[in-house]
Short mmCIF file of C-alpha atoms in Angstrom, two decimals:
data_model
loop_
_atom_site.label_atom_id
_atom_site.label_comp_id
_atom_site.label_asym_id
_atom_site.label_seq_id
_atom_site.Cartn_x
_atom_site.Cartn_y
_atom_site.Cartn_z
CA MET A 1 62.78 86.25 120.02
CA ASP A 2 62.90 85.54 116.28
CA LEU A 3 64.35 87.48 113.36
CA LEU A 4 62.51 88.23 110.13
CA TRP A 5 65.74 88.97 108.21
CA PRO A 6 68.40 86.88 110.00
CA GLY A 7 70.79 87.23 107.06
CA PHE A 8 71.73 90.70 108.29
CA LEU A 9 73.52 89.15 111.25
CA VAL A 10 76.48 88.28 109.02
CA VAL A 11 77.41 91.96 109.27
CA LEU A 12 78.29 91.29 112.91
CA GLY A 13 81.44 89.69 111.53
CA PHE A 14 82.85 93.19 110.98
CA ILE A 15 82.97 93.83 114.74
CA PRO A 16 85.96 91.50 115.40
CA ILE A 17 87.66 93.10 112.39
CA ALA A 18 87.08 96.55 113.88
CA ILE A 19 88.52 95.42 117.21
CA ALA A 20 91.60 94.00 115.50
CA ALA A 21 92.09 97.26 113.56
CA TYR A 22 91.71 99.27 116.79
CA VAL A 23 94.37 97.20 118.59
CA TRP A 24 96.69 97.40 115.60
CA ARG A 25 96.29 101.19 115.49
CA LEU A 26 97.17 101.52 119.17
CA ARG A 27 100.33 99.49 118.68
CA ARG A 28 101.36 101.47 115.60
CA LYS A 29 101.18 104.83 117.30
CA GLN A 30 104.38 106.90 117.21
CA PRO A 31 106.34 106.79 120.45
CA SER A 32 106.32 109.86 122.63
CA THR A 33 109.24 112.32 122.50
CA LEU A 34 109.89 111.60 126.18
CA ARG A 35 111.68 108.36 126.90
CA PHE A 36 111.25 106.29 130.01
CA SER A 37 113.38 103.46 131.22
CA SER A 38 110.31 101.35 131.97
CA LEU A 39 106.64 101.31 130.88
CA THR A 40 105.75 100.39 134.44
CA LEU A 41 106.59 103.92 135.45
CA ILE A 42 104.04 105.23 132.95
CA HIS A 43 101.28 102.95 134.20
CA GLN A 44 102.02 103.89 137.76
CA ALA A 45 101.93 107.56 136.89
CA LEU A 46 98.57 107.40 135.09
CA PRO A 47 95.42 107.45 137.23
CA PRO A 48 93.33 104.19 136.99
CA SER A 49 90.37 105.97 135.38
CA SER A 50 92.39 107.23 132.43
CA ARG A 51 92.99 103.72 131.10
CA TRP A 52 89.33 102.71 130.81
CA ARG A 53 88.34 106.20 129.66
CA ARG A 54 90.65 105.75 126.73
CA HIS A 55 88.80 102.68 125.44
CA LEU A 56 85.22 103.17 126.67
CA PRO A 57 84.04 105.35 123.74
CA PHE A 58 85.20 102.73 121.25
CA ALA A 59 83.47 99.95 123.23
CA LEU A 60 80.25 101.98 123.26
CA PHE A 61 80.54 102.53 119.53
CA LEU A 62 80.88 98.78 118.90
CA SER A 63 77.85 98.10 121.11
CA ALA A 64 75.86 100.67 119.15
CA LEU A 65 76.92 99.08 115.88
CA ALA A 66 75.84 95.62 117.07
CA SER A 67 72.46 96.98 118.23
CA LEU A 68 71.83 98.66 114.87
CA ILE A 69 72.73 95.47 113.00
CA VAL A 70 70.23 93.49 115.10
CA ALA A 71 67.62 96.17 114.40
CA ALA A 72 68.23 95.74 110.67
CA ALA A 73 67.54 91.99 111.09
CA ARG A 74 64.00 92.94 112.24
CA PRO A 75 63.65 91.13 115.58
CA VAL A 76 60.15 90.08 116.62
CA THR A 77 58.75 88.85 119.89
CA VAL A 78 55.48 87.23 120.95
CA VAL A 79 53.31 89.19 123.40
CA SER A 80 50.08 88.21 125.14
CA VAL A 81 47.07 90.45 124.64
CA PRO A 82 43.43 89.99 125.74
CA GLY A 83 41.63 87.65 123.39
CA GLY A 84 38.31 89.48 123.57
CA GLN A 85 36.17 86.51 122.53
CA ALA A 86 37.37 83.00 123.25
CA THR A 87 36.45 79.86 121.32
CA ILE A 88 36.51 76.36 122.82
CA ILE A 89 35.92 73.20 120.80
CA LEU A 90 34.87 70.16 122.84
CA ALA A 91 35.83 67.07 120.83
CA LEU A 92 34.15 64.06 122.46
CA ASP A 93 34.80 60.41 121.69
CA VAL A 94 31.54 58.55 121.03
CA SER A 95 33.01 55.19 120.07
CA ARG A 96 31.24 52.13 121.46
CA SER A 97 33.81 51.63 124.21
CA MET A 98 32.39 54.80 125.78
CA CYS A 99 29.44 52.62 126.85
CA SER A 100 31.71 50.79 129.33
CA THR A 101 30.33 50.82 132.88
CA ASP A 102 33.60 51.01 134.80
CA ILE A 103 32.69 54.66 135.41
CA PRO A 104 28.99 54.67 136.37
CA PRO A 105 26.54 54.87 134.83
CA ASN A 106 28.90 54.60 131.83
CA ARG A 107 31.80 56.57 130.38
CA LEU A 108 29.70 58.49 127.88
CA GLU A 109 27.09 59.62 130.40
CA ALA A 110 29.82 60.68 132.85
CA ALA A 111 31.58 62.62 130.09
CA LYS A 112 28.33 64.30 129.04
CA ALA A 113 27.59 65.37 132.61
CA SER A 114 31.06 66.87 133.04
CA ALA A 115 30.85 68.63 129.68
CA LEU A 116 27.48 70.16 130.56
CA SER A 117 28.81 71.39 133.90
CA PHE A 118 31.83 72.87 132.11
CA ILE A 119 29.61 74.66 129.58
CA GLN A 120 27.43 76.19 132.29
CA ARG A 121 30.48 77.66 134.05
CA GLN A 122 31.79 79.56 131.01
CA ARG A 123 31.40 83.28 130.51
CA SER A 124 28.88 84.66 128.07
CA SER A 125 31.71 85.91 125.83
CA THR A 126 33.00 82.35 125.35
CA GLN A 127 31.79 80.44 122.31
CA ILE A 128 31.77 76.65 122.53
CA GLY A 129 31.49 74.17 119.68
CA ILE A 130 30.87 70.41 119.91
CA VAL A 131 32.68 67.85 117.74
CA ALA A 132 31.71 64.18 118.10
CA PHE A 133 33.99 61.53 116.66
CA ALA A 134 33.92 57.80 116.07
CA ARG A 135 34.65 56.50 112.53
CA THR A 136 34.57 60.14 111.38
CA ALA A 137 34.42 63.49 113.13
CA GLU A 138 31.43 65.80 112.78
CA LEU A 139 30.67 69.28 114.07
CA ILE A 140 27.31 68.72 115.72
CA GLN A 141 27.11 72.23 117.14
CA ALA A 142 28.93 75.24 115.68
CA PRO A 143 30.57 77.50 118.28
CA THR A 144 27.91 79.41 120.19
CA SER A 145 27.29 80.92 123.61
CA ASP A 146 23.72 79.60 123.67
CA VAL A 147 23.73 77.11 126.56
CA GLU A 148 20.46 75.48 125.51
CA LEU A 149 21.77 74.65 122.05
CA LEU A 150 24.94 73.22 123.54
CA GLN A 151 22.96 71.18 126.05
CA ASP A 152 20.76 69.72 123.29
CA ALA A 153 23.87 68.78 121.31
CA ILE A 154 25.50 67.05 124.29
CA GLU A 155 22.37 65.16 125.30
CA SER A 156 21.84 63.93 121.74
CA LEU A 157 25.23 62.20 121.47
CA VAL A 158 25.12 58.59 120.35
CA VAL A 159 27.82 56.00 119.79
CA GLY A 160 29.45 54.62 116.66
CA ARG A 161 32.28 52.35 115.58
CA ARG A 162 36.03 53.11 115.63
CA THR A 163 37.96 56.18 116.83
CA ALA A 164 39.22 59.02 114.61
CA ILE A 165 41.26 61.25 116.94
CA GLY A 166 43.23 63.01 114.20
CA SER A 167 40.07 63.79 112.23
CA ALA A 168 38.50 65.29 115.36
CA ILE A 169 41.40 67.75 115.68
CA LEU A 170 41.15 68.75 112.02
CA ARG A 171 37.39 69.23 112.27
CA GLY A 172 37.91 71.42 115.32
CA LEU A 173 40.44 73.52 113.39
CA ASP A 174 37.93 74.03 110.59
CA ALA A 175 35.26 75.14 113.08
CA ILE A 176 37.65 77.70 114.57
CA ALA A 177 38.73 78.88 111.11
CA GLU A 178 35.11 79.64 110.21
CA LEU A 179 35.00 82.15 113.07
CA ASP A 180 38.54 83.53 113.05
CA PRO A 181 39.92 84.71 109.68
CA ASN A 182 43.44 84.62 111.15
CA VAL A 183 43.24 80.83 111.51
CA ALA A 184 43.63 78.83 108.31
CA PRO A 185 41.40 75.77 107.77
CA SER A 186 42.92 72.31 107.96
CA PHE A 187 45.10 71.12 105.12
CA ARG A 188 44.74 67.68 103.57
CA GLU A 189 47.02 65.99 101.08
CA GLY A 190 45.83 66.43 97.52
CA SER A 191 43.70 69.49 98.28
CA ALA A 192 44.06 72.66 96.24
CA THR A 193 44.56 74.73 99.39
CA LEU A 194 48.16 75.54 100.27
CA ALA A 195 49.44 74.84 103.77
CA PRO A 196 49.67 78.09 105.78
CA THR A 197 52.89 79.59 107.10
CA PRO A 198 53.37 78.34 110.69
CA VAL A 199 52.98 80.94 113.43
CA PRO A 200 56.12 81.81 115.43
CA GLU A 201 56.88 79.44 118.28
CA GLY A 202 54.89 80.41 121.36
CA ALA A 203 52.22 82.32 119.43
CA TYR A 204 48.65 81.20 120.13
CA ALA A 205 45.20 82.02 118.83
CA PRO A 206 42.34 82.81 121.28
CA ALA A 207 40.92 79.31 120.82
CA VAL A 208 41.56 75.84 122.22
CA ILE A 209 40.45 72.29 121.52
CA VAL A 210 39.60 69.99 124.43
CA LEU A 211 39.69 66.38 123.22
CA LEU A 212 38.31 63.52 125.34
CA THR A 213 38.78 59.88 124.35
CA ASP A 214 38.94 56.45 125.98
CA GLY A 215 40.84 54.68 123.22
CA ALA A 216 43.43 54.88 120.47
CA ASN A 217 43.19 56.24 116.94
CA ASN A 218 42.22 53.59 114.39
CA ASP A 219 40.66 55.62 111.60
CA GLY A 220 40.94 58.94 109.80
CA ALA A 221 43.86 61.38 109.88
CA TRP A 222 47.07 60.50 111.67
CA PRO A 223 46.98 62.30 115.08
CA PRO A 224 50.60 63.60 115.08
CA ASP A 225 50.02 65.18 111.66
CA ALA A 226 46.78 66.77 112.86
CA ALA A 227 48.55 68.04 115.99
CA GLN A 228 51.23 69.64 113.83
CA GLN A 229 48.55 71.46 111.86
CA ALA A 230 47.08 72.74 115.13
CA ALA A 231 50.53 73.88 116.30
CA ASP A 232 51.15 75.63 112.97
CA ARG A 233 47.95 77.65 113.55
CA GLY A 234 48.62 78.42 117.22
CA ILE A 235 45.74 76.23 118.45
CA ARG A 236 46.38 74.48 121.76
CA VAL A 237 44.91 71.01 122.22
CA TYR A 238 44.19 69.72 125.74
CA THR A 239 43.80 65.94 125.72
CA ILE A 240 41.90 63.79 128.22
CA GLY A 241 42.34 60.00 128.44
CA PHE A 242 39.17 58.81 130.23
CA GLY A 243 38.67 55.35 131.73
CA THR A 244 39.96 52.91 134.35
CA GLU A 245 42.83 50.48 134.04
CA SER A 246 40.65 47.39 134.39
CA GLY A 247 37.76 48.46 132.17
CA SER A 248 34.47 46.56 132.26
CA GLU A 249 31.70 45.15 130.15
CA PHE A 250 29.84 47.69 128.05
CA LEU A 251 26.14 48.27 127.60
CA PRO A 252 24.26 47.22 124.46
CA PHE A 253 23.84 50.93 123.80
CA CYS A 254 24.13 54.22 125.65
CA GLY A 255 23.05 57.77 125.10
CA GLU A 256 19.64 59.36 124.87
CA ARG A 257 18.78 57.74 121.53
CA PHE A 258 19.70 54.54 119.76
CA ALA A 259 19.26 53.02 116.35
CA GLU A 260 20.69 49.89 114.79
CA ASN A 261 22.61 51.75 112.11
CA ASP A 262 25.96 53.33 112.83
CA PRO A 263 25.50 57.12 112.59
CA PHE A 264 29.11 57.51 111.51
CA SER A 265 28.61 55.44 108.38
CA GLY A 266 26.46 58.10 106.74
CA GLY A 267 23.60 58.66 109.16
CA GLN A 268 22.90 61.64 111.42
CA PHE A 269 23.90 62.21 115.03
CA PHE A 270 20.45 63.31 116.02
CA GLY A 271 17.44 60.99 116.00
CA GLY A 272 19.42 57.76 116.11
CA GLY A 273 22.81 56.22 116.58
CA GLY A 274 24.84 53.09 116.64
CA GLY A 275 25.28 51.02 119.73
CA GLY A 276 27.43 48.00 120.27
CA GLY A 277 26.26 44.56 121.20
CA GLY A 278 26.57 43.39 124.79
CA GLY A 279 29.27 41.21 126.26
CA GLY A 280 33.00 41.51 126.02
CA GLY A 281 35.22 43.82 128.02
CA PHE A 282 37.01 47.06 127.11
CA ARG A 283 40.22 47.56 129.01
CA ARG A 284 41.64 51.03 129.25
CA GLY A 285 43.31 50.89 125.84
CA ILE A 286 44.21 54.58 125.81
CA ASP A 287 47.13 55.61 123.64
CA GLU A 288 48.57 57.94 126.26
CA GLU A 289 51.81 58.41 124.35
CA THR A 290 49.96 59.91 121.39
CA LEU A 291 47.70 62.04 123.59
CA LYS A 292 50.72 63.43 125.42
CA LEU A 293 52.46 64.10 122.11
CA ILE A 294 49.42 66.05 120.86
CA ALA A 295 49.35 68.17 124.01
CA ASP A 296 53.11 68.80 124.04
CA LYS A 297 53.27 69.67 120.37
CA THR A 298 50.44 72.21 120.58
CA GLY A 299 51.20 73.77 123.97
CA GLY A 300 48.34 72.04 125.75
CA GLU A 301 48.30 69.50 128.56
CA TYR A 302 47.34 65.84 129.03
CA TYR A 303 44.97 64.64 131.78
CA ALA A 304 44.16 61.06 132.82
CA PRO A 305 40.99 60.98 134.99
CA THR A 306 39.75 57.55 136.13
CA SER A 307 36.45 58.60 137.68
CA ALA A 308 33.61 61.04 137.15
CA ASP A 309 34.82 63.20 140.04
CA GLU A 310 38.33 63.35 138.58
CA LEU A 311 36.91 64.28 135.17
CA ASN A 312 34.88 67.08 136.74
CA GLN A 313 38.04 68.36 138.38
CA VAL A 314 39.90 68.24 135.04
CA PHE A 315 37.21 70.37 133.40
CA ARG A 316 37.39 72.82 136.31
CA ASP A 317 41.18 73.04 135.99
CA LEU A 318 41.25 73.64 132.25
CA PRO A 319 42.87 77.07 131.62
CA THR A 320 40.00 78.38 129.51
CA TYR A 321 38.72 81.30 131.58
CA LEU A 322 41.50 83.70 130.61
CA ILE A 323 42.31 82.70 127.06
CA THR A 324 44.65 85.28 125.56
CA LYS A 325 45.93 85.56 122.05
CA HIS A 326 49.62 85.81 121.35
CA GLU A 327 50.63 88.31 118.69
CA THR A 328 53.95 88.77 116.96
CA THR A 329 55.34 92.27 117.47
CA GLU A 330 58.42 93.71 115.77
CA VAL A 331 60.85 95.31 118.23
CA SER A 332 63.39 96.76 115.79
CA VAL A 333 62.73 100.25 117.12
CA VAL A 334 64.04 99.24 120.55
CA PHE A 335 67.39 98.12 119.16
CA ALA A 336 67.57 101.12 116.83
CA ALA A 337 66.95 103.49 119.72
CA ALA A 338 69.54 101.74 121.85
CA GLY A 339 72.06 102.01 118.99
CA ALA A 340 71.39 105.73 118.58
CA ILE A 341 71.78 106.40 122.31
CA LEU A 342 75.01 104.43 122.54
CA THR A 343 76.42 106.22 119.49
CA ALA A 344 75.63 109.64 120.94
CA LEU A 345 77.13 108.65 124.29
CA ALA A 346 80.30 107.39 122.62
CA VAL A 347 80.72 110.67 120.72
CA VAL A 348 80.11 112.83 123.79
CA LEU A 349 82.55 110.90 125.97
CA ALA A 350 85.19 110.83 123.25
CA LEU A 351 85.02 114.63 122.84
CA ARG A 352 85.03 115.17 126.59
CA TRP A 353 87.88 112.88 127.49
CA GLN A 354 89.89 113.10 124.28
CA PRO A 355 89.12 116.54 122.74
CA LEU A 356 90.20 117.30 119.22
CA PRO A 357 93.34 119.47 118.87
#
């Protein structure tokens, strides 16, 4: 629970003062006209209930005062409500190392097959967008529920040089922002757009980013900064590090289409793409520390499949079927009501047990 006006809590400092004044008043009371040789006799003569009855109304009054002060501080809590329409951004690494054959027929083809199976299992109310990233990150299919369009986008993926993980997250945020007015677009240094106010901790939008990569970031935005922007907007990022420990040689090219030019240096994703030359080996150079940091920071989870079957299982286990949005709700009325009830109870008990003369 957070407070919108936490400064009001300083008023709670008057409660210890009230307690001290109450104790002082009890000690300053005039002695009774009857004198007893020992106070023990008085305590023994009084029934046990009379002692706590004497102080309970005051304790209830202090509790009421504390509740009303908290209400004035405007407490808020995060509640889960049905998201209605969910948005999923699949951010897929298409760097040249994805042509490695340690996962047959190669990493890219295995990833494409798993992504297609994942898309076909989603509900019709779920919109899916495709971001491909190598040197840069591009939205190759805006979020849609049209399976054929998504299938065409997946099958047309081609490879390029380098790996821009942070840029992929930011591009996914922008795609979500275009659909959801409650999500601010990504913020970049030097832009005229102001950074948005971060959502309360634990608040999430009805959208997630699923990012699959087999390497480490070496271009574009810094991944931890991009993850912070996702966290500030309530967007969870689920990261997948795909590949084996040993790696293998990679194909001269992979994907449905191939061209000699790198599509990430200004070309298009469709109708051609960059492939790497043969030879050489790509070990599993996954920056797992960064991928785990991204997931932890945004409320997502990190997965490390080393085979096509494991990747299929990861996509099946992704918590995307029941995406809910988390809204911030003010609960001042609860504390105000509790304060009013406690005040009334204190007054009633005081008049009943200690009636006015």
